[in-house]
Every structure is written in C-alpha cells, then in structure tokens.
Amino acid sequence: MRKVRKTAGPRAIGSFVGKSARAALVKRGFAQADILSNWATIVGPSLANHSSPEKLNYSGKTNKDATLRVRVASGWAPEFTHFEPLILERINSFFGYRAVLKLKLIQAPILRTIVPKKLPPIPLTEKQQQWITDTTSNVADSELKERLEALAVSMLGSRNRDQS
C-alpha cells in the first residue's frame, strides 16, 4: 500500500522555492545556491555592492578548476582584477577545495540590493553600563570578561536602536 503524505495546514513558501529555483541554479552552474547567498561574506560588502556572480563554468566533468563569471559595475573591473587572487582564495576556502580557477569579469549594470553598512553603536545608558559591570564582575579570566562585556554592549546597543 502506498503512503500518501498529508500536510496539515499551510506550508512555508520557502519549501517550494528551493525546488523550483534549483533547476535555474544548476543551469547556471550553481549546484548550490550558497555562493549566491553568501557573496557579500565571500568578497566583502564593498565589492558585493558592485558585483554579482553570474555563472560557474566547469572545465570537463570535474567540479574543480571552474571559471566564475562575475557581473561587475562599470568602473569596478580594475578593483576586481587587482583583488582577483584574494577573491579566488576566499571563494575556494568557502567551498573547501579549489573549485574556481579564474574569474571572468563582465562589465554590466548590477541588479541587486545594496548590502547595508554597519551602523555606528548607540551609547548605552548608565543603568545598562552598570548592569554589564555587575554581571561580569565575578569573571576571573580578563580576556573572557572583555569579550562578554563587548557582547553585552553590542546586544544592548542594537536593542537601543530597535527602540529608538
């Protein structure tokens, strides 16, 4: 007897997007969408704002030594050419093996959202600063204490931003 899978209630649209987008990604050489979704992490926000990976062309039947075609905004090709060895190193370290051998740059308009720059921290209130001091006062390891204080400042600072 064949099992029929029943779904209870509505399903997240994300569960459908992955299946339908996979065919389009594979056609462009991206068997995994990771490089697309992590492009800003791989190349940094400055370069990511002026580029987007277009297609990954593999040579032969292996998943090694591919050429990554990157769409670059006008005027940014020299920057990418200068940083090409570093970009290739970051891409390959992202994959965990030498997946990309070279970049092929195409100067064309970029159709992507701009990666926001980090906002400056909002100062903490005196009460928040005192809470951090009191909470970390019993921590003996100075490096750990410093990192915990920095984490608390970061979290409370972002909370202040949400409330303002």
PDB file of C-alpha atoms in Angstrom:
ATOM      1  CA  MET A   1       0.000   0.000   0.000  1.00  0.00           C
ATOM      2  CA  ARG A   2       1.340   3.411  -0.979  1.00  0.00           C
ATOM      3  CA  LYS A   3       1.657   6.054   1.714  1.00  0.00           C
ATOM      4  CA  VAL A   4       0.019   9.359   0.977  1.00  0.00           C
ATOM      5  CA  ARG A   5       1.729  12.315   2.591  1.00  0.00           C
ATOM      6  CA  LYS A   6      -0.753  14.626   4.174  1.00  0.00           C
ATOM      7  CA  THR A   7       0.147  18.184   5.030  1.00  0.00           C
ATOM      8  CA  ALA A   8      -1.530  19.771   7.962  1.00  0.00           C
ATOM      9  CA  GLY A   9      -2.264  23.401   7.240  1.00  0.00           C
ATOM     10  CA  PRO A  10      -0.393  25.915   5.175  1.00  0.00           C
ATOM     11  CA  ARG A  11       3.259  25.373   4.255  1.00  0.00           C
ATOM     12  CA  ALA A  12       6.037  27.928   4.108  1.00  0.00           C
ATOM     13  CA  ILE A  13       6.637  29.292   0.630  1.00  0.00           C
ATOM     14  CA  GLY A  14      10.358  28.699   1.130  1.00  0.00           C
ATOM     15  CA  SER A  15       9.779  24.949   0.910  1.00  0.00           C
ATOM     16  CA  PHE A  16       8.593  25.391  -2.691  1.00  0.00           C
ATOM     17  CA  VAL A  17      11.142  27.983  -3.818  1.00  0.00           C
ATOM     18  CA  GLY A  18      14.131  25.694  -3.252  1.00  0.00           C
ATOM     19  CA  LYS A  19      12.810  23.025  -5.606  1.00  0.00           C
ATOM     20  CA  SER A  20      11.807  25.398  -8.394  1.00  0.00           C
ATOM     21  CA  ALA A  21      14.952  27.533  -8.155  1.00  0.00           C
ATOM     22  CA  ARG A  22      17.295  24.529  -8.197  1.00  0.00           C
ATOM     23  CA  ALA A  23      16.809  23.903 -11.930  1.00  0.00           C
ATOM     24  CA  ALA A  24      17.658  27.512 -12.775  1.00  0.00           C
ATOM     25  CA  LEU A  25      20.711  27.462 -10.497  1.00  0.00           C
ATOM     26  CA  VAL A  26      22.021  24.193 -11.961  1.00  0.00           C
ATOM     27  CA  LYS A  27      21.605  25.602 -15.480  1.00  0.00           C
ATOM     28  CA  ARG A  28      23.915  28.475 -14.484  1.00  0.00           C
ATOM     29  CA  GLY A  29      26.429  26.113 -12.912  1.00  0.00           C
ATOM     30  CA  PHE A  30      25.412  26.768  -9.318  1.00  0.00           C
ATOM     31  CA  ALA A  31      24.517  23.333  -7.994  1.00  0.00           C
ATOM     32  CA  GLN A  32      24.288  25.001  -4.597  1.00  0.00           C
ATOM     33  CA  ALA A  33      22.950  28.500  -4.037  1.00  0.00           C
ATOM     34  CA  ASP A  34      25.478  29.069  -1.250  1.00  0.00           C
ATOM     35  CA  ILE A  35      27.854  31.205  -3.289  1.00  0.00           C
ATOM     36  CA  LEU A  36      24.974  33.448  -4.337  1.00  0.00           C
ATOM     37  CA  SER A  37      23.517  33.883  -0.878  1.00  0.00           C
ATOM     38  CA  ASN A  38      26.956  34.332   0.745  1.00  0.00           C
ATOM     39  CA  TRP A  39      28.538  36.547  -1.924  1.00  0.00           C
ATOM     40  CA  ALA A  40      28.817  39.555   0.415  1.00  0.00           C
ATOM     41  CA  THR A  41      30.519  37.388   3.041  1.00  0.00           C
ATOM     42  CA  ILE A  42      32.947  35.957   0.493  1.00  0.00           C
ATOM     43  CA  VAL A  43      34.063  39.181  -1.225  1.00  0.00           C
ATOM     44  CA  GLY A  44      33.110  41.750   1.405  1.00  0.00           C
ATOM     45  CA  PRO A  45      30.299  44.329   1.356  1.00  0.00           C
ATOM     46  CA  SER A  46      32.163  46.912  -0.739  1.00  0.00           C
ATOM     47  CA  LEU A  47      32.830  44.569  -3.674  1.00  0.00           C
ATOM     48  CA  ALA A  48      29.480  42.788  -3.246  1.00  0.00           C
ATOM     49  CA  ASN A  49      27.608  46.078  -3.736  1.00  0.00           C
ATOM     50  CA  HIS A  50      29.174  46.408  -7.188  1.00  0.00           C
ATOM     51  CA  SER A  51      29.100  42.813  -8.416  1.00  0.00           C
ATOM     52  CA  SER A  52      27.162  39.595  -8.617  1.00  0.00           C
ATOM     53  CA  PRO A  53      28.198  36.069  -9.637  1.00  0.00           C
ATOM     54  CA  GLU A  54      26.589  35.129 -12.948  1.00  0.00           C
ATOM     55  CA  LYS A  55      27.648  31.638 -13.956  1.00  0.00           C
ATOM     56  CA  LEU A  56      30.061  28.928 -12.910  1.00  0.00           C
ATOM     57  CA  ASN A  57      31.597  27.125 -15.914  1.00  0.00           C
ATOM     58  CA  TYR A  58      33.326  23.838 -15.110  1.00  0.00           C
ATOM     59  CA  SER A  59      36.071  22.516 -17.344  1.00  0.00           C
ATOM     60  CA  GLY A  60      35.481  18.847 -18.108  1.00  0.00           C
ATOM     61  CA  LYS A  61      33.492  16.576 -15.851  1.00  0.00           C
ATOM     62  CA  THR A  62      35.044  17.565 -12.535  1.00  0.00           C
ATOM     63  CA  ASN A  63      33.822  20.131 -10.068  1.00  0.00           C
ATOM     64  CA  LYS A  64      37.278  21.705  -9.994  1.00  0.00           C
ATOM     65  CA  ASP A  65      39.036  24.488 -11.842  1.00  0.00           C
ATOM     66  CA  ALA A  66      35.883  26.324 -12.855  1.00  0.00           C
ATOM     67  CA  THR A  67      35.651  29.821 -14.267  1.00  0.00           C
ATOM     68  CA  LEU A  68      33.310  32.094 -12.335  1.00  0.00           C
ATOM     69  CA  ARG A  69      31.665  34.728 -14.490  1.00  0.00           C
ATOM     70  CA  VAL A  70      31.072  37.843 -12.396  1.00  0.00           C
ATOM     71  CA  ARG A  71      28.977  40.816 -13.425  1.00  0.00           C
ATOM     72  CA  VAL A  72      30.814  43.960 -12.316  1.00  0.00           C
ATOM     73  CA  ALA A  73      29.502  47.529 -12.264  1.00  0.00           C
ATOM     74  CA  SER A  74      31.178  49.966 -14.608  1.00  0.00           C
ATOM     75  CA  GLY A  75      34.487  51.200 -13.227  1.00  0.00           C
ATOM     76  CA  TRP A  76      34.933  48.323 -10.781  1.00  0.00           C
ATOM     77  CA  ALA A  77      36.734  45.882 -13.080  1.00  0.00           C
ATOM     78  CA  PRO A  78      40.224  47.217 -12.142  1.00  0.00           C
ATOM     79  CA  GLU A  79      39.390  46.724  -8.463  1.00  0.00           C
ATOM     80  CA  PHE A  80      38.331  43.132  -9.108  1.00  0.00           C
ATOM     81  CA  THR A  81      41.381  42.483 -11.272  1.00  0.00           C
ATOM     82  CA  HIS A  82      43.629  43.783  -8.502  1.00  0.00           C
ATOM     83  CA  PHE A  83      41.952  41.627  -5.848  1.00  0.00           C
ATOM     84  CA  GLU A  84      41.398  38.547  -8.065  1.00  0.00           C
ATOM     85  CA  PRO A  85      43.932  36.308  -6.235  1.00  0.00           C
ATOM     86  CA  LEU A  86      42.378  37.185  -2.870  1.00  0.00           C
ATOM     87  CA  ILE A  87      38.819  36.723  -4.193  1.00  0.00           C
ATOM     88  CA  LEU A  88      39.746  33.311  -5.646  1.00  0.00           C
ATOM     89  CA  GLU A  89      41.337  32.293  -2.354  1.00  0.00           C
ATOM     90  CA  ARG A  90      38.214  33.344  -0.423  1.00  0.00           C
ATOM     91  CA  ILE A  91      35.874  31.544  -2.856  1.00  0.00           C
ATOM     92  CA  ASN A  92      37.931  28.346  -2.725  1.00  0.00           C
ATOM     93  CA  SER A  93      38.191  28.480   1.052  1.00  0.00           C
ATOM     94  CA  PHE A  94      34.391  28.892   1.133  1.00  0.00           C
ATOM     95  CA  PHE A  95      33.974  25.716  -0.956  1.00  0.00           C
ATOM     96  CA  GLY A  96      36.717  23.893   0.925  1.00  0.00           C
ATOM     97  CA  TYR A  97      38.623  22.918  -2.225  1.00  0.00           C
ATOM     98  CA  ARG A  98      39.971  24.545  -5.397  1.00  0.00           C
ATOM     99  CA  ALA A  99      36.605  24.961  -7.058  1.00  0.00           C
ATOM    100  CA  VAL A 100      37.303  28.164  -9.017  1.00  0.00           C
ATOM    101  CA  LEU A 101      40.488  28.682 -11.047  1.00  0.00           C
ATOM    102  CA  LYS A 102      39.785  32.116 -12.516  1.00  0.00           C
ATOM    103  CA  LEU A 103      37.283  34.949 -12.750  1.00  0.00           C
ATOM    104  CA  LYS A 104      35.780  36.250 -15.963  1.00  0.00           C
ATOM    105  CA  LEU A 105      34.603  39.823 -15.451  1.00  0.00           C
ATOM    106  CA  ILE A 106      31.685  41.268 -17.396  1.00  0.00           C
ATOM    107  CA  GLN A 107      31.026  44.982 -17.073  1.00  0.00           C
ATOM    108  CA  ALA A 108      27.280  45.480 -16.909  1.00  0.00           C
ATOM    109  CA  PRO A 109      24.726  47.088 -14.592  1.00  0.00           C
ATOM    110  CA  ILE A 110      24.166  45.252 -11.320  1.00  0.00           C
ATOM    111  CA  LEU A 111      20.613  44.421 -10.351  1.00  0.00           C
ATOM    112  CA  ARG A 112      20.911  43.701  -6.659  1.00  0.00           C
ATOM    113  CA  THR A 113      20.141  45.187  -3.327  1.00  0.00           C
ATOM    114  CA  ILE A 114      22.853  47.147  -1.589  1.00  0.00           C
ATOM    115  CA  VAL A 115      24.443  45.493   1.433  1.00  0.00           C
ATOM    116  CA  PRO A 116      23.905  47.877   4.352  1.00  0.00           C
ATOM    117  CA  LYS A 117      26.963  49.208   6.092  1.00  0.00           C
ATOM    118  CA  LYS A 118      27.354  48.665   9.789  1.00  0.00           C
ATOM    119  CA  LEU A 119      25.642  51.411  11.767  1.00  0.00           C
ATOM    120  CA  PRO A 120      27.590  53.200  14.480  1.00  0.00           C
ATOM    121  CA  PRO A 121      26.904  51.944  18.004  1.00  0.00           C
ATOM    122  CA  ILE A 122      24.378  53.781  20.144  1.00  0.00           C
ATOM    123  CA  PRO A 123      25.717  54.697  23.581  1.00  0.00           C
ATOM    124  CA  LEU A 124      24.390  52.672  26.491  1.00  0.00           C
ATOM    125  CA  THR A 125      22.513  54.203  29.364  1.00  0.00           C
ATOM    126  CA  GLU A 126      24.242  54.432  32.727  1.00  0.00           C
ATOM    127  CA  LYS A 127      21.912  51.729  34.070  1.00  0.00           C
ATOM    128  CA  GLN A 128      22.830  49.352  31.217  1.00  0.00           C
ATOM    129  CA  GLN A 129      26.553  50.006  31.689  1.00  0.00           C
ATOM    130  CA  GLN A 130      26.235  49.322  35.421  1.00  0.00           C
ATOM    131  CA  TRP A 131      24.373  46.067  34.730  1.00  0.00           C
ATOM    132  CA  ILE A 132      27.220  44.890  32.463  1.00  0.00           C
ATOM    133  CA  THR A 133      29.812  45.767  35.112  1.00  0.00           C
ATOM    134  CA  ASP A 134      27.862  43.997  37.868  1.00  0.00           C
ATOM    135  CA  THR A 135      27.191  40.921  35.728  1.00  0.00           C
ATOM    136  CA  THR A 136      30.810  40.423  34.663  1.00  0.00           C
ATOM    137  CA  SER A 137      32.454  41.394  37.958  1.00  0.00           C
ATOM    138  CA  ASN A 138      32.905  37.756  39.086  1.00  0.00           C
ATOM    139  CA  VAL A 139      34.592  36.616  35.849  1.00  0.00           C
ATOM    140  CA  ALA A 140      38.257  35.899  36.646  1.00  0.00           C
ATOM    141  CA  ASP A 141      39.620  35.475  33.117  1.00  0.00           C
ATOM    142  CA  SER A 142      40.283  39.012  31.843  1.00  0.00           C
ATOM    143  CA  GLU A 143      40.042  38.082  28.150  1.00  0.00           C
ATOM    144  CA  LEU A 144      36.716  36.304  28.672  1.00  0.00           C
ATOM    145  CA  LYS A 145      35.434  39.217  30.745  1.00  0.00           C
ATOM    146  CA  GLU A 146      36.402  41.671  28.000  1.00  0.00           C
ATOM    147  CA  ARG A 147      34.631  39.611  25.344  1.00  0.00           C
ATOM    148  CA  LEU A 148      31.496  39.185  27.447  1.00  0.00           C
ATOM    149  CA  GLU A 149      31.378  42.938  28.043  1.00  0.00           C
ATOM    150  CA  ALA A 150      31.775  43.601  24.304  1.00  0.00           C
ATOM    151  CA  LEU A 151      28.985  41.119  23.539  1.00  0.00           C
ATOM    152  CA  ALA A 152      26.672  42.763  26.072  1.00  0.00           C
ATOM    153  CA  VAL A 153      27.436  46.248  24.686  1.00  0.00           C
ATOM    154  CA  SER A 154      26.704  45.009  21.164  1.00  0.00           C
ATOM    155  CA  MET A 155      23.426  43.350  22.161  1.00  0.00           C
ATOM    156  CA  LEU A 156      22.176  46.196  24.303  1.00  0.00           C
ATOM    157  CA  GLY A 157      23.250  48.751  21.700  1.00  0.00           C
ATOM    158  CA  SER A 158      21.240  47.019  18.961  1.00  0.00           C
ATOM    159  CA  ARG A 159      18.292  46.796  21.357  1.00  0.00           C
ATOM    160  CA  ASN A 160      18.524  50.556  21.909  1.00  0.00           C
ATOM    161  CA  ARG A 161      18.484  51.077  18.121  1.00  0.00           C
ATOM    162  CA  ASP A 162      15.312  48.983  17.772  1.00  0.00           C
ATOM    163  CA  GLN A 163      13.552  51.065  20.419  1.00  0.00           C
ATOM    164  CA  SER A 164      14.554  54.451  19.001  1.00  0.00           C
TER     165      SER A 164
END
